[in-house]
CSV table of C-alpha atoms in Angstrom, one decimal:
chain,number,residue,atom,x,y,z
R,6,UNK,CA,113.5,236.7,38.5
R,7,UNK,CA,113.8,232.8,38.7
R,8,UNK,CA,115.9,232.7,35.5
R,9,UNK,CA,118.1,235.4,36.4
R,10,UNK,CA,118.4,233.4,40.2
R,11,UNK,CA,119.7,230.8,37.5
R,12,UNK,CA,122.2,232.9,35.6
R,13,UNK,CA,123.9,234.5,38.6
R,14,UNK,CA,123.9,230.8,40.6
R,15,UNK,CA,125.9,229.8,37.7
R,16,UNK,CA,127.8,232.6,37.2
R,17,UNK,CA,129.2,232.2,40.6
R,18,UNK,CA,130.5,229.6,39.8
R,19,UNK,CA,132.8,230.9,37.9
R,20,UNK,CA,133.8,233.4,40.0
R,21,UNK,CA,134.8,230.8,42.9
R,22,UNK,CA,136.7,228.1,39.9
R,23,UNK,CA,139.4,230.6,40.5
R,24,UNK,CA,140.4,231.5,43.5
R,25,UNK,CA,141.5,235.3,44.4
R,26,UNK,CA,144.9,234.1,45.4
R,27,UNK,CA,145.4,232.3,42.2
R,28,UNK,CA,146.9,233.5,39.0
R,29,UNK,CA,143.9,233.8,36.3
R,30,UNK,CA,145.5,231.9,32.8
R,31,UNK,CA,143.9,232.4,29.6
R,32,UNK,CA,143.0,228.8,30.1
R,33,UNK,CA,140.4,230.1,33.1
R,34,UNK,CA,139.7,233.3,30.8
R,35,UNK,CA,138.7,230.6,27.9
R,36,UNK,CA,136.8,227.9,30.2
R,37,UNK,CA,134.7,231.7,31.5
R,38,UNK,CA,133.8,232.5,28.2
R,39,UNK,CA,132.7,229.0,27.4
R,40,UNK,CA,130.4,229.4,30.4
R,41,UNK,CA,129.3,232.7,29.8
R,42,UNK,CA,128.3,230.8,25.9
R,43,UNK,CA,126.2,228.1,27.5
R,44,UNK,CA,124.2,230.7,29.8
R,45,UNK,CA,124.1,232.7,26.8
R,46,UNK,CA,123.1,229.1,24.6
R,47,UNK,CA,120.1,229.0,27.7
R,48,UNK,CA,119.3,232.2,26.9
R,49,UNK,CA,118.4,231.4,23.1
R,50,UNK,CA,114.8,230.3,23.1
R,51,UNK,CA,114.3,233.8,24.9
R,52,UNK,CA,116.5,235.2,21.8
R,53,UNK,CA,114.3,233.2,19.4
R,54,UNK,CA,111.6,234.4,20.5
R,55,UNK,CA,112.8,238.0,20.3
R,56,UNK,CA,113.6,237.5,16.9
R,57,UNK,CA,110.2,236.2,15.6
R,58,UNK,CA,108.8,238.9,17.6
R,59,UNK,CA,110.4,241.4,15.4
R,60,UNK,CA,109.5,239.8,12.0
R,61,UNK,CA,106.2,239.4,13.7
R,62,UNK,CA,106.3,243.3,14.7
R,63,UNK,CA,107.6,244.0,11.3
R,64,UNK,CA,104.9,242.2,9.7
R,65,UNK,CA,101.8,243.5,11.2
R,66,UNK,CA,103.3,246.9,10.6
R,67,UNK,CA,103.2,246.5,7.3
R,68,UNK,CA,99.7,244.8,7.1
R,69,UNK,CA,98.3,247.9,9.0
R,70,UNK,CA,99.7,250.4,6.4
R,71,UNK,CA,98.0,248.4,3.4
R,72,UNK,CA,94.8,248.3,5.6
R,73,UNK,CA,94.9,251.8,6.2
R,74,UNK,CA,95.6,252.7,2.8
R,75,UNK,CA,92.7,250.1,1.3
R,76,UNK,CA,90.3,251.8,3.4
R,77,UNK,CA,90.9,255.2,2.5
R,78,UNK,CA,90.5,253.7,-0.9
R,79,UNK,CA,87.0,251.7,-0.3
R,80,UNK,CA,85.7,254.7,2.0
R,81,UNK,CA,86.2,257.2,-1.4
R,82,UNK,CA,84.6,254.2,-4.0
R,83,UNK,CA,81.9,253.7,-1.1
R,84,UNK,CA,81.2,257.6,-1.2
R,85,UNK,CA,81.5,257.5,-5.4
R,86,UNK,CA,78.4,255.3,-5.3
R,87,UNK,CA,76.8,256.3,-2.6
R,88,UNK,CA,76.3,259.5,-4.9
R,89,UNK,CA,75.2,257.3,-7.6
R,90,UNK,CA,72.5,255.6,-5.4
R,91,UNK,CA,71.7,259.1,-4.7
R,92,UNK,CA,70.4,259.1,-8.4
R,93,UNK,CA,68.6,255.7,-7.8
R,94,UNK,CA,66.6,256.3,-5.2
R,95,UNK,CA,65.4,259.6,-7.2
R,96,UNK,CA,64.3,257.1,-9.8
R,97,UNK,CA,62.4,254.2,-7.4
R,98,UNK,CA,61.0,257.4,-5.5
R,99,UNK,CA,60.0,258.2,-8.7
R,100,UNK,CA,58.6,254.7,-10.0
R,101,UNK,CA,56.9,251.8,-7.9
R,102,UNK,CA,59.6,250.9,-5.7
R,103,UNK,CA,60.3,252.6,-2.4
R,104,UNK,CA,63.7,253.9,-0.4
R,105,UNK,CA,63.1,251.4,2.0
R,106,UNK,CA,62.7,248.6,0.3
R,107,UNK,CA,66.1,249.6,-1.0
R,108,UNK,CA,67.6,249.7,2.2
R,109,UNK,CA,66.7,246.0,2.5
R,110,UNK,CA,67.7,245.4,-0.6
R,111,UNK,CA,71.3,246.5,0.2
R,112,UNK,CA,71.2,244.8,4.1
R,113,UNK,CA,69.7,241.2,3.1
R,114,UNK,CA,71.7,238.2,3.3
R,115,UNK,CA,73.2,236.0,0.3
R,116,UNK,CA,70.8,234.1,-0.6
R,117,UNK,CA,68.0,236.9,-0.6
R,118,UNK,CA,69.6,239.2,-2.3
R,119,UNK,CA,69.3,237.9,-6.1
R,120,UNK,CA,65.9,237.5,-5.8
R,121,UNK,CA,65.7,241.0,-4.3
R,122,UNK,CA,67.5,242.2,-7.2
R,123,UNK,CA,65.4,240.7,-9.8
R,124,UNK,CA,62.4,242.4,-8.1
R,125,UNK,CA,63.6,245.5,-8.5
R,126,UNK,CA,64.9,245.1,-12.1
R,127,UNK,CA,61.5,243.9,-13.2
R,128,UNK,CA,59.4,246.4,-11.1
R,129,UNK,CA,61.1,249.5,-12.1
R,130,UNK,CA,64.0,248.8,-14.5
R,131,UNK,CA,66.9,249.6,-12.1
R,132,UNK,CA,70.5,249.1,-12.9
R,133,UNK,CA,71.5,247.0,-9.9
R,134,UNK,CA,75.3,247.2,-10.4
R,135,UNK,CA,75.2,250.9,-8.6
R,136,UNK,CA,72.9,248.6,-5.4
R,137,UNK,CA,75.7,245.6,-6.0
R,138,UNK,CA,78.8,247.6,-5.9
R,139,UNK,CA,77.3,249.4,-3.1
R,140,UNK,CA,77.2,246.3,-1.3
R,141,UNK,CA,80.6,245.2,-2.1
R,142,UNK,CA,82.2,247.8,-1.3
R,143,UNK,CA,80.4,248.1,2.5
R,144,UNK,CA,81.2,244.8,3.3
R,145,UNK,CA,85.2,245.3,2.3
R,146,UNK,CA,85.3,248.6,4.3
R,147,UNK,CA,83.7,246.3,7.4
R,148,UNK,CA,85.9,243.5,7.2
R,149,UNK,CA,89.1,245.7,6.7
R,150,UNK,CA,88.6,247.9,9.4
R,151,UNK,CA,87.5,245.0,11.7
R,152,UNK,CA,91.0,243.6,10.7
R,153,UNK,CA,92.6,247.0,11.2
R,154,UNK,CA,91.4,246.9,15.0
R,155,UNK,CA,92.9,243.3,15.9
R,156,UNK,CA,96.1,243.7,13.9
R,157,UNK,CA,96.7,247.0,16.2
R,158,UNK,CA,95.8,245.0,19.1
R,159,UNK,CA,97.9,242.1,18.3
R,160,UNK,CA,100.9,244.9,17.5
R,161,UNK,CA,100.5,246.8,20.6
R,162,UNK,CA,100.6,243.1,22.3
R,163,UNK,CA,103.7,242.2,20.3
R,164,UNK,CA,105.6,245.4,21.6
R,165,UNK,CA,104.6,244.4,24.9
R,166,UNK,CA,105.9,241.6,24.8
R,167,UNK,CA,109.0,242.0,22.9
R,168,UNK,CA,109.8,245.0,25.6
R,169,UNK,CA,109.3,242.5,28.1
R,170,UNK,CA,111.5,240.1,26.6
R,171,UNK,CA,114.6,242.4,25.8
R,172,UNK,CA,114.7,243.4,29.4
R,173,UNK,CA,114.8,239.6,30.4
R,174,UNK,CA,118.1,239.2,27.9
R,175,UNK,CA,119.7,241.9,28.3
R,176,UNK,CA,119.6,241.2,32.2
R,177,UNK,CA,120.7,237.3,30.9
R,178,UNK,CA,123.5,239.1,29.1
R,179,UNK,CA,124.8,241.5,31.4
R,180,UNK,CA,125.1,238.8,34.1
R,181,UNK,CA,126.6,237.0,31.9
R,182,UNK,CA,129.4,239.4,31.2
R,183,UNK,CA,129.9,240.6,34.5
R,184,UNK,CA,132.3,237.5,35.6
R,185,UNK,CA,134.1,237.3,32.7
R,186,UNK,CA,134.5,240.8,33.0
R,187,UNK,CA,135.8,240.5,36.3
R,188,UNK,CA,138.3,237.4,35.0
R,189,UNK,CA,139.3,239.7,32.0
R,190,UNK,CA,140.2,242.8,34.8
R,191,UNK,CA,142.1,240.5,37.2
R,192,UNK,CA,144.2,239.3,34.8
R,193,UNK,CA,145.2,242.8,33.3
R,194,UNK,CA,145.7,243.3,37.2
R,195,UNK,CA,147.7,240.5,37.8
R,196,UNK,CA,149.6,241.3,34.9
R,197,UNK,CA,150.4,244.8,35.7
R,198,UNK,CA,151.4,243.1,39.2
R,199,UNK,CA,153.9,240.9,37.0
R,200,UNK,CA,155.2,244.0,35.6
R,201,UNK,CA,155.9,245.7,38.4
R,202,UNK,CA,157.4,242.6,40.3
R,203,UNK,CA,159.4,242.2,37.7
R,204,UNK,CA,160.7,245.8,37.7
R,205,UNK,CA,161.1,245.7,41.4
R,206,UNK,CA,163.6,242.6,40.6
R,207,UNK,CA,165.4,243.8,38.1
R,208,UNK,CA,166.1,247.4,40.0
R,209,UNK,CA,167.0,245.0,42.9
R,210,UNK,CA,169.4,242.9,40.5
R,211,UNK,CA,171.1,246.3,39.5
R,212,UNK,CA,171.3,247.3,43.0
R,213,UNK,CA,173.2,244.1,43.5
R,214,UNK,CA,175.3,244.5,40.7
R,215,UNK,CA,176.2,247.7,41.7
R,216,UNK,CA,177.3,246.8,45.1
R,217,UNK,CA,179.1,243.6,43.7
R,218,UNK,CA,181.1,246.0,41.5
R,219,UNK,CA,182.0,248.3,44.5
R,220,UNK,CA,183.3,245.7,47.0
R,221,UNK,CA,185.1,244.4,44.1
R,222,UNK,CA,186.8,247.6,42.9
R,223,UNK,CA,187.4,247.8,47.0
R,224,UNK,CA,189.4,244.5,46.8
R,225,UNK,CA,191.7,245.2,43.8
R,226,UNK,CA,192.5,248.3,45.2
R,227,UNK,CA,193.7,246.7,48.4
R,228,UNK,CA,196.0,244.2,47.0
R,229,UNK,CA,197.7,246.1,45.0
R,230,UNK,CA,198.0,248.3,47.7
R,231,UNK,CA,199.2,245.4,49.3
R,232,UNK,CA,201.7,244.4,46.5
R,233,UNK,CA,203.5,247.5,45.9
R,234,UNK,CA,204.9,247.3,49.2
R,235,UNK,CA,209.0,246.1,49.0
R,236,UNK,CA,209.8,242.8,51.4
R,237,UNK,CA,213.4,243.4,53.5
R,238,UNK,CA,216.6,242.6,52.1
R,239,UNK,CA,219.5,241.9,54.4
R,240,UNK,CA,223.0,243.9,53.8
R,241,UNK,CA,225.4,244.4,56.1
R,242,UNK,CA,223.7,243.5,58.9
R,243,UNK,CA,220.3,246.1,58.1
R,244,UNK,CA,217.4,246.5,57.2
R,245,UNK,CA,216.0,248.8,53.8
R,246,UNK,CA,212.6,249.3,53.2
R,247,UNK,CA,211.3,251.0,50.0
R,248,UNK,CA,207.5,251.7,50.1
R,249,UNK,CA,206.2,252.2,46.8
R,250,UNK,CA,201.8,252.4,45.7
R,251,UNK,CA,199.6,252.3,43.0
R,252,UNK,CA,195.9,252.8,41.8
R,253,UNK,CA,193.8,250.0,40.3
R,254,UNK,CA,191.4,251.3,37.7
R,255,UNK,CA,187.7,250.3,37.0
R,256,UNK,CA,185.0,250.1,34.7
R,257,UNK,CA,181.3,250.2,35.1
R,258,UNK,CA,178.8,249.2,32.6
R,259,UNK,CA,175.1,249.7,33.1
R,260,UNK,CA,172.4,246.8,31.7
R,261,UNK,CA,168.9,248.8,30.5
R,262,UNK,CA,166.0,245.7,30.2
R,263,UNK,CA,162.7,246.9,28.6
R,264,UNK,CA,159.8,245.5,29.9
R,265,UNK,CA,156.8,246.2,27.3
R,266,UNK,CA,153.2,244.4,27.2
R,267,UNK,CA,152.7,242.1,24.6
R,268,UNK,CA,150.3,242.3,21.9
R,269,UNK,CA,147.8,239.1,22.3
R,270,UNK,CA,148.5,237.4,18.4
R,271,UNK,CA,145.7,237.0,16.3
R,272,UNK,CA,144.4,233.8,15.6
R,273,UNK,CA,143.7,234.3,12.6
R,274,UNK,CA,140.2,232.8,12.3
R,275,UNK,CA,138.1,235.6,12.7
R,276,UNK,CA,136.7,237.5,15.5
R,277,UNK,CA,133.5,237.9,17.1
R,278,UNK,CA,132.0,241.0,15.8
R,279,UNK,CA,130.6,241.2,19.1
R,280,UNK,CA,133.0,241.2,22.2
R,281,UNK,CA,130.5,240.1,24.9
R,282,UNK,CA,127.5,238.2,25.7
R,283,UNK,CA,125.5,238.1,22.9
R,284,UNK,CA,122.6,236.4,21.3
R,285,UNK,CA,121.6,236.1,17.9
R,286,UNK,CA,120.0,233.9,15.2
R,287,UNK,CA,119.6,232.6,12.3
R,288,UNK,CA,117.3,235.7,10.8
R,289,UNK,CA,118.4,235.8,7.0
R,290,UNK,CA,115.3,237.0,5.0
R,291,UNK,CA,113.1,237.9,7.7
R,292,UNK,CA,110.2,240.2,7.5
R,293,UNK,CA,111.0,244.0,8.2
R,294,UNK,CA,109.5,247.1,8.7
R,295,UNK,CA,108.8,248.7,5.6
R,296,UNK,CA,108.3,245.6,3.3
R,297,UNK,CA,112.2,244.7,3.6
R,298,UNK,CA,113.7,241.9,4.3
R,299,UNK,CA,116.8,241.1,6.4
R,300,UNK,CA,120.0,240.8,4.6
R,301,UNK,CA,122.3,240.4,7.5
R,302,UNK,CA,122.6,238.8,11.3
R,303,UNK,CA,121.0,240.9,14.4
R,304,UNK,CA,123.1,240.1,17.5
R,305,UNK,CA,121.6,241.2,20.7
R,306,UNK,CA,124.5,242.2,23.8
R,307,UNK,CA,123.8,244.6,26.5
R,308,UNK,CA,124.5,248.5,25.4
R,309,UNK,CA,128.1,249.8,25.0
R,310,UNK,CA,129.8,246.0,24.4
R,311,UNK,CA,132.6,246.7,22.3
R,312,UNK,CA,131.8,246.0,18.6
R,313,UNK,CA,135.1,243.7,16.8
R,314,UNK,CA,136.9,244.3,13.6
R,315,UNK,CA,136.3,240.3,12.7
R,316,UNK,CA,139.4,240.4,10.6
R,317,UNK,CA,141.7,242.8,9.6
R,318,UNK,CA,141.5,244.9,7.1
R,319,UNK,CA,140.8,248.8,6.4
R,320,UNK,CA,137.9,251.0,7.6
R,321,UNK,CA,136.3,251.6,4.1
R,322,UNK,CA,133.2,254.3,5.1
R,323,UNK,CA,132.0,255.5,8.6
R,324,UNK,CA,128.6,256.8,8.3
R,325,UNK,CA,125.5,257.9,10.4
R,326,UNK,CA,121.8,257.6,8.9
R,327,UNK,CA,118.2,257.6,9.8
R,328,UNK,CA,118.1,253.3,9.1
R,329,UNK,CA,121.3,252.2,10.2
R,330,UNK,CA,122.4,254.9,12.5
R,331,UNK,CA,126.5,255.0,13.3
R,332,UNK,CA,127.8,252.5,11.0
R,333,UNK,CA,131.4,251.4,9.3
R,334,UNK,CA,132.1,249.4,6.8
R,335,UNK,CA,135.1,247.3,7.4
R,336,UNK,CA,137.0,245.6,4.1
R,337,UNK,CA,139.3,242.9,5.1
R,338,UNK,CA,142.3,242.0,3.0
R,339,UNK,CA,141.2,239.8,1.1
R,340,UNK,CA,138.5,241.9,0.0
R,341,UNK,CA,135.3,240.5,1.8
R,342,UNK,CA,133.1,243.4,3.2
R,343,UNK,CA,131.7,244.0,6.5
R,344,UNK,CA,128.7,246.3,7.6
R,345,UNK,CA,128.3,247.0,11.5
R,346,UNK,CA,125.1,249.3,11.7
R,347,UNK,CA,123.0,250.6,14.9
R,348,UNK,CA,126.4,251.3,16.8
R,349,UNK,CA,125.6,254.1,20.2
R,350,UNK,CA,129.4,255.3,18.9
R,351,UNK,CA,132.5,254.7,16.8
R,352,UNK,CA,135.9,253.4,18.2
R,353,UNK,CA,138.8,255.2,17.7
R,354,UNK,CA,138.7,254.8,14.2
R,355,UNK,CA,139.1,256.6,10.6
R,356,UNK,CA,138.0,256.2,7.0
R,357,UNK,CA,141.5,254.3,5.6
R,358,UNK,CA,142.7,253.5,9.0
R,359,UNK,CA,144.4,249.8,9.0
R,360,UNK,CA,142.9,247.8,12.2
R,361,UNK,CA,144.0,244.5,13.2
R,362,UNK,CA,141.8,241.6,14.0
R,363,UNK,CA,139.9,242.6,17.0
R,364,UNK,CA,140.3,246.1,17.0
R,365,UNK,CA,137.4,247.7,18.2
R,366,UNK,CA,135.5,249.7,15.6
R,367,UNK,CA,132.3,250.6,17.8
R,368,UNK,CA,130.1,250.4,20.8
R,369,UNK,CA,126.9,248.6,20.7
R,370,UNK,CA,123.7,250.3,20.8
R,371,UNK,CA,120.3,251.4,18.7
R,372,UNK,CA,121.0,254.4,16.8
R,373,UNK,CA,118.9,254.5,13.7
R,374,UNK,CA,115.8,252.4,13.3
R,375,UNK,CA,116.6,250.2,15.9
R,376,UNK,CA,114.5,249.8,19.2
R,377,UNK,CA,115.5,251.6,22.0
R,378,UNK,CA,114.5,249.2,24.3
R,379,UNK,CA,117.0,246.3,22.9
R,380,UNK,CA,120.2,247.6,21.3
R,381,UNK,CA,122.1,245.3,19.0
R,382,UNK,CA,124.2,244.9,16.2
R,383,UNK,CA,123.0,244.5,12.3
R,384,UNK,CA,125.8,242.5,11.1
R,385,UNK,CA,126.4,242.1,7.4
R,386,UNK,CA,128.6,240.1,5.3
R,387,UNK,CA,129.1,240.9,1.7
R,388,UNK,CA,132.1,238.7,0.2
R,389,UNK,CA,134.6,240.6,-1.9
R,390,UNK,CA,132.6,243.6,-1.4
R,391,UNK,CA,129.4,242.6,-3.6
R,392,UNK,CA,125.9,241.8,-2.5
R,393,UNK,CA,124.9,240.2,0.9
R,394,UNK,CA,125.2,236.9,1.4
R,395,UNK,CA,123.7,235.0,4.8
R,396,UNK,CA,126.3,235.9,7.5
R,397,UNK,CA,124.8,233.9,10.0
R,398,UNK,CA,127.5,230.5,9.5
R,399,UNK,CA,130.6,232.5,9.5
R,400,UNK,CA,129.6,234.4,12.5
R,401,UNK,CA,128.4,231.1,14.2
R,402,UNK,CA,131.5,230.0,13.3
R,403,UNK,CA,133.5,233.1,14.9
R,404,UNK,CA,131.3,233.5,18.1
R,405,UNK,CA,130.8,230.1,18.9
C-alpha cells in the first residue's frame, strides 16, 4: 500500500502540471508518458522479480514431473527385487542365516554394510547383488520422494508469491495509466472543442457574409434607383421631368470549408507493441513450462491495454490455441514477422488486412497458457519471417 501511496503521489503530479483551463499539447501528452515510464522503470525490480518467478515456477514444474515419473520407475524396480529377495530369504531360511539378520543387512550404514555382505556370502553363499540393488534402489525412492515434497512446497510458495506480486504491478500499472489516460481523453476533448469552435466561426463567418452581400445588394439597388431619375431642364420658362428606373442584379456564391480530424503521422520508428504501462524484461531463453524455453519478450500491462501493430504491414494469420491463446501474426513490409500471443481479443482486424503503424491488432490479456492472475503479452520477433531472434532490444528500443 506504501508503494502504490508512491505511484498515485506521483501521478498527481501529473495531473496538476496541466492545468484544467489549459490546452493539453502533445508536448504534456509526451512529458506524461515519460512519467508514466519512470513509475513504470520503479516498478522493474517488482517486474524482475516476476519474471524469475516464472522461470522459477517453470522450472520446478518440470523437476516435479521427472520426480514423479523416476519414482514410479524406482517404486516398480524396488517391487522387481523385492520379489527376488523373496527367493533369498527362502534360501537363508533355508541355510544358516536368518531373515533378520537380513533386514540388518539391508538397514546398516556404509561402512557396515561390506562386511555384512561378506558374512553372508561366506556363511551361505548368497548373491548379494539382489540385497545391494535392494538397497539402492530404497534409498533413491527416499531421497526422490523427500525432494518431491520440498519442490511442491517451494512451487506452491512460488505461486504465492508470484500472485502476490502481479497484483502489486498491475495496481503499479493501472495507476500508472490512469493520468495519461485522462491527458489522452482531454485532449481528444479539447480537440472536439476546437472542432466545434471552429464550426461555430465559420457558420458565424457565413452568416456575415451573407448579411454583407444583402446590405450590399440593398445599396446598388438604391443608387441606381437613384440614377435613373432625369435632373430639370429649363425651356421656355418650365419645367419637364422624365422619371425613368431600373433593377440592379446580384450574384451569390456559397464557400463549403471541410473540417476533418487529422490522422496523427507515423514516425516511422516503430511502435510499442504495447499501448500502456507496461513492464517487461529481458527473458530470452528462459525456463518454461514444459521443458521450453522462451523465444520471445513477456510484457506485463493491466488487462484490456490495447496491443500495437509496431510497424505496418499486413495481418498474415489470426489464430486461437491451447499455448498461445488469441494470437496474430503481423508481417511488416519489409518482411520481418511479428507474433502477439495471450491476447483477451482481436482488434478489428482480418487475415490480409493492411494496418498502419499503431493500429490496434488486439487487447491484452491471458488466453491460452498464460496465468490468469497476470495477463501479458508474448511478443515475438522473427526477421524476414524466419526463426526467432531475441526481441527484447528492438522493443526496448520502441517502448522506451
Amino acid at each position: 500500500m506504501k508503494r502504490l501511496a508512491r505511484i498515485l503521489a506521483a501521478l498527481l503530479v501529473i495531473a496538476v502540471a496541466v492545468p484544467a483551463i489549459a490546452q493539453v499539447t502533445d508536448e504534456d501528452i509526451d512529458r506524461a508518458r515519460q512519467e508514466v515510464n519512470r513509475i513504470v522503470a520503479d516498478s522493474q525490480e517488482l517486474g524482475d522479480a516476476i519474471q524469475e518467478g516464472w522461470a522459477r515456477q517453470a522450472e520446478l514444474g518440470d523437476e516435479i514431473a521427472g520426480l514423479k515419473s523416476s519414482i514410479e520407475f524406482a517404486q516398480v524396480q524396488l517391487a522387481e527385487t523385492e520379489q527376488r529377495l523373496e527367493e533369498v530369504a527362502v534360501e537363508l531360511y533355508m541355510g544358516s542365516t536368518s531373515l533378520a539378520s537380513l533386514s540388518v543387512l539391508i538397514n546398516a550404514a556404509d561402512d557396515e554394510f561390506g562386511a555384512g555382505l561378506e558374512y553372508l556370502r561366506e556363511v551361505s553363499g548368497v548373491d548379494d547383488s539382489v540385497v545391494n540393488q535392494l538397497r539402492i534402489f530404497r534409498r533413491e525412492l527416499d531421497t526422490q520422494t523427500s525432494r518431491l515434497a520440498e519442490a511442491s512446497d517451494e512451487q506452491e510458495i512460488v505461486t504465492a508469491e508470484l500472485e502476490e506480486m502481479a497484483v502489486e504491478l498491475l495496481e503499479d500499472l493501472v495507476a500508472a495509466q490512469s493520468v495519461y489516460d485522462e491527458l489522452v481523453a482531454r485532449q481528444q476533448r479539447e480537440e472536439e472543442e476546437r472542432r466545434r469552435r471552429e464550426e461555430e466561426e465559420r457558420r458565424r463567418q457565413e452568416e456575415e457574409r451573407r448579411r454583407q452581400e444583402q446590405a450590399a445588394r440593398q445599396a446598388t439597388s438604391t443608387t441606381a434607383t437613384t440614377s435613373a431619375q432625369t435632373t430639370p431642364t429649363t425651356a421656355d420658362d418650365s419645367f419637364t421631368t422624365t422619371t425613368g428606373g431600373g433593377e440592379g442584379t446580384t450574384s451569390t456564391t456559397t464557400t463549403t470549408t471541410t473540417t476533418t480530424t487529422p490522422t496523427p503521422p507515423s514516425s516511422g520508428n516503430g511502435t510499442c507493441p504495447v499501448a500502456g504501462a507496461v513492464s517487461f524484461s529481458d527473458t530470452w531463453g528462459a525456463r518454461r513450462s514444459g521443458g521450453r524455453r522462451h523465444q520471445g519478450v513477456d510484457m506485463i500491462a493491466a488487462r484490456g491495454t490495447p496491443l500495437a501493430a509496431i510497424y505496418e504491414g499486413t495481418i498474415k494469420r489470426i489464430s486461437n490455441s491451447g499455448l498461445g491463446g488469441k494470437a496474430v501474426w503481423l508481417r511488416a513490409n519489409n518482411g520481418d514477422e511479428f507474433y502477439y500471443a495471450h491476447m483477451d481479443d482481436f482488434g478489428s482486424i482480418s487475415v490480409g488486412q493492411q494496418v498502419p503503424e499503431g493500429y490496434v491488432v488486439g487487447y491484452n490479456g491471458s488466453t491460452g497458457n498464460a496465468s490468469s492472475s497476470l495477463p501479458h503479452l508474448h511478443f515475438e520477433f522473427h526477421p524476414g519471417g524466419g526463426g526467432a531472434v531475441n526481441p527484447y532490444p528492438l522493443v526496448k528500443s520502441v517502448c522506451g
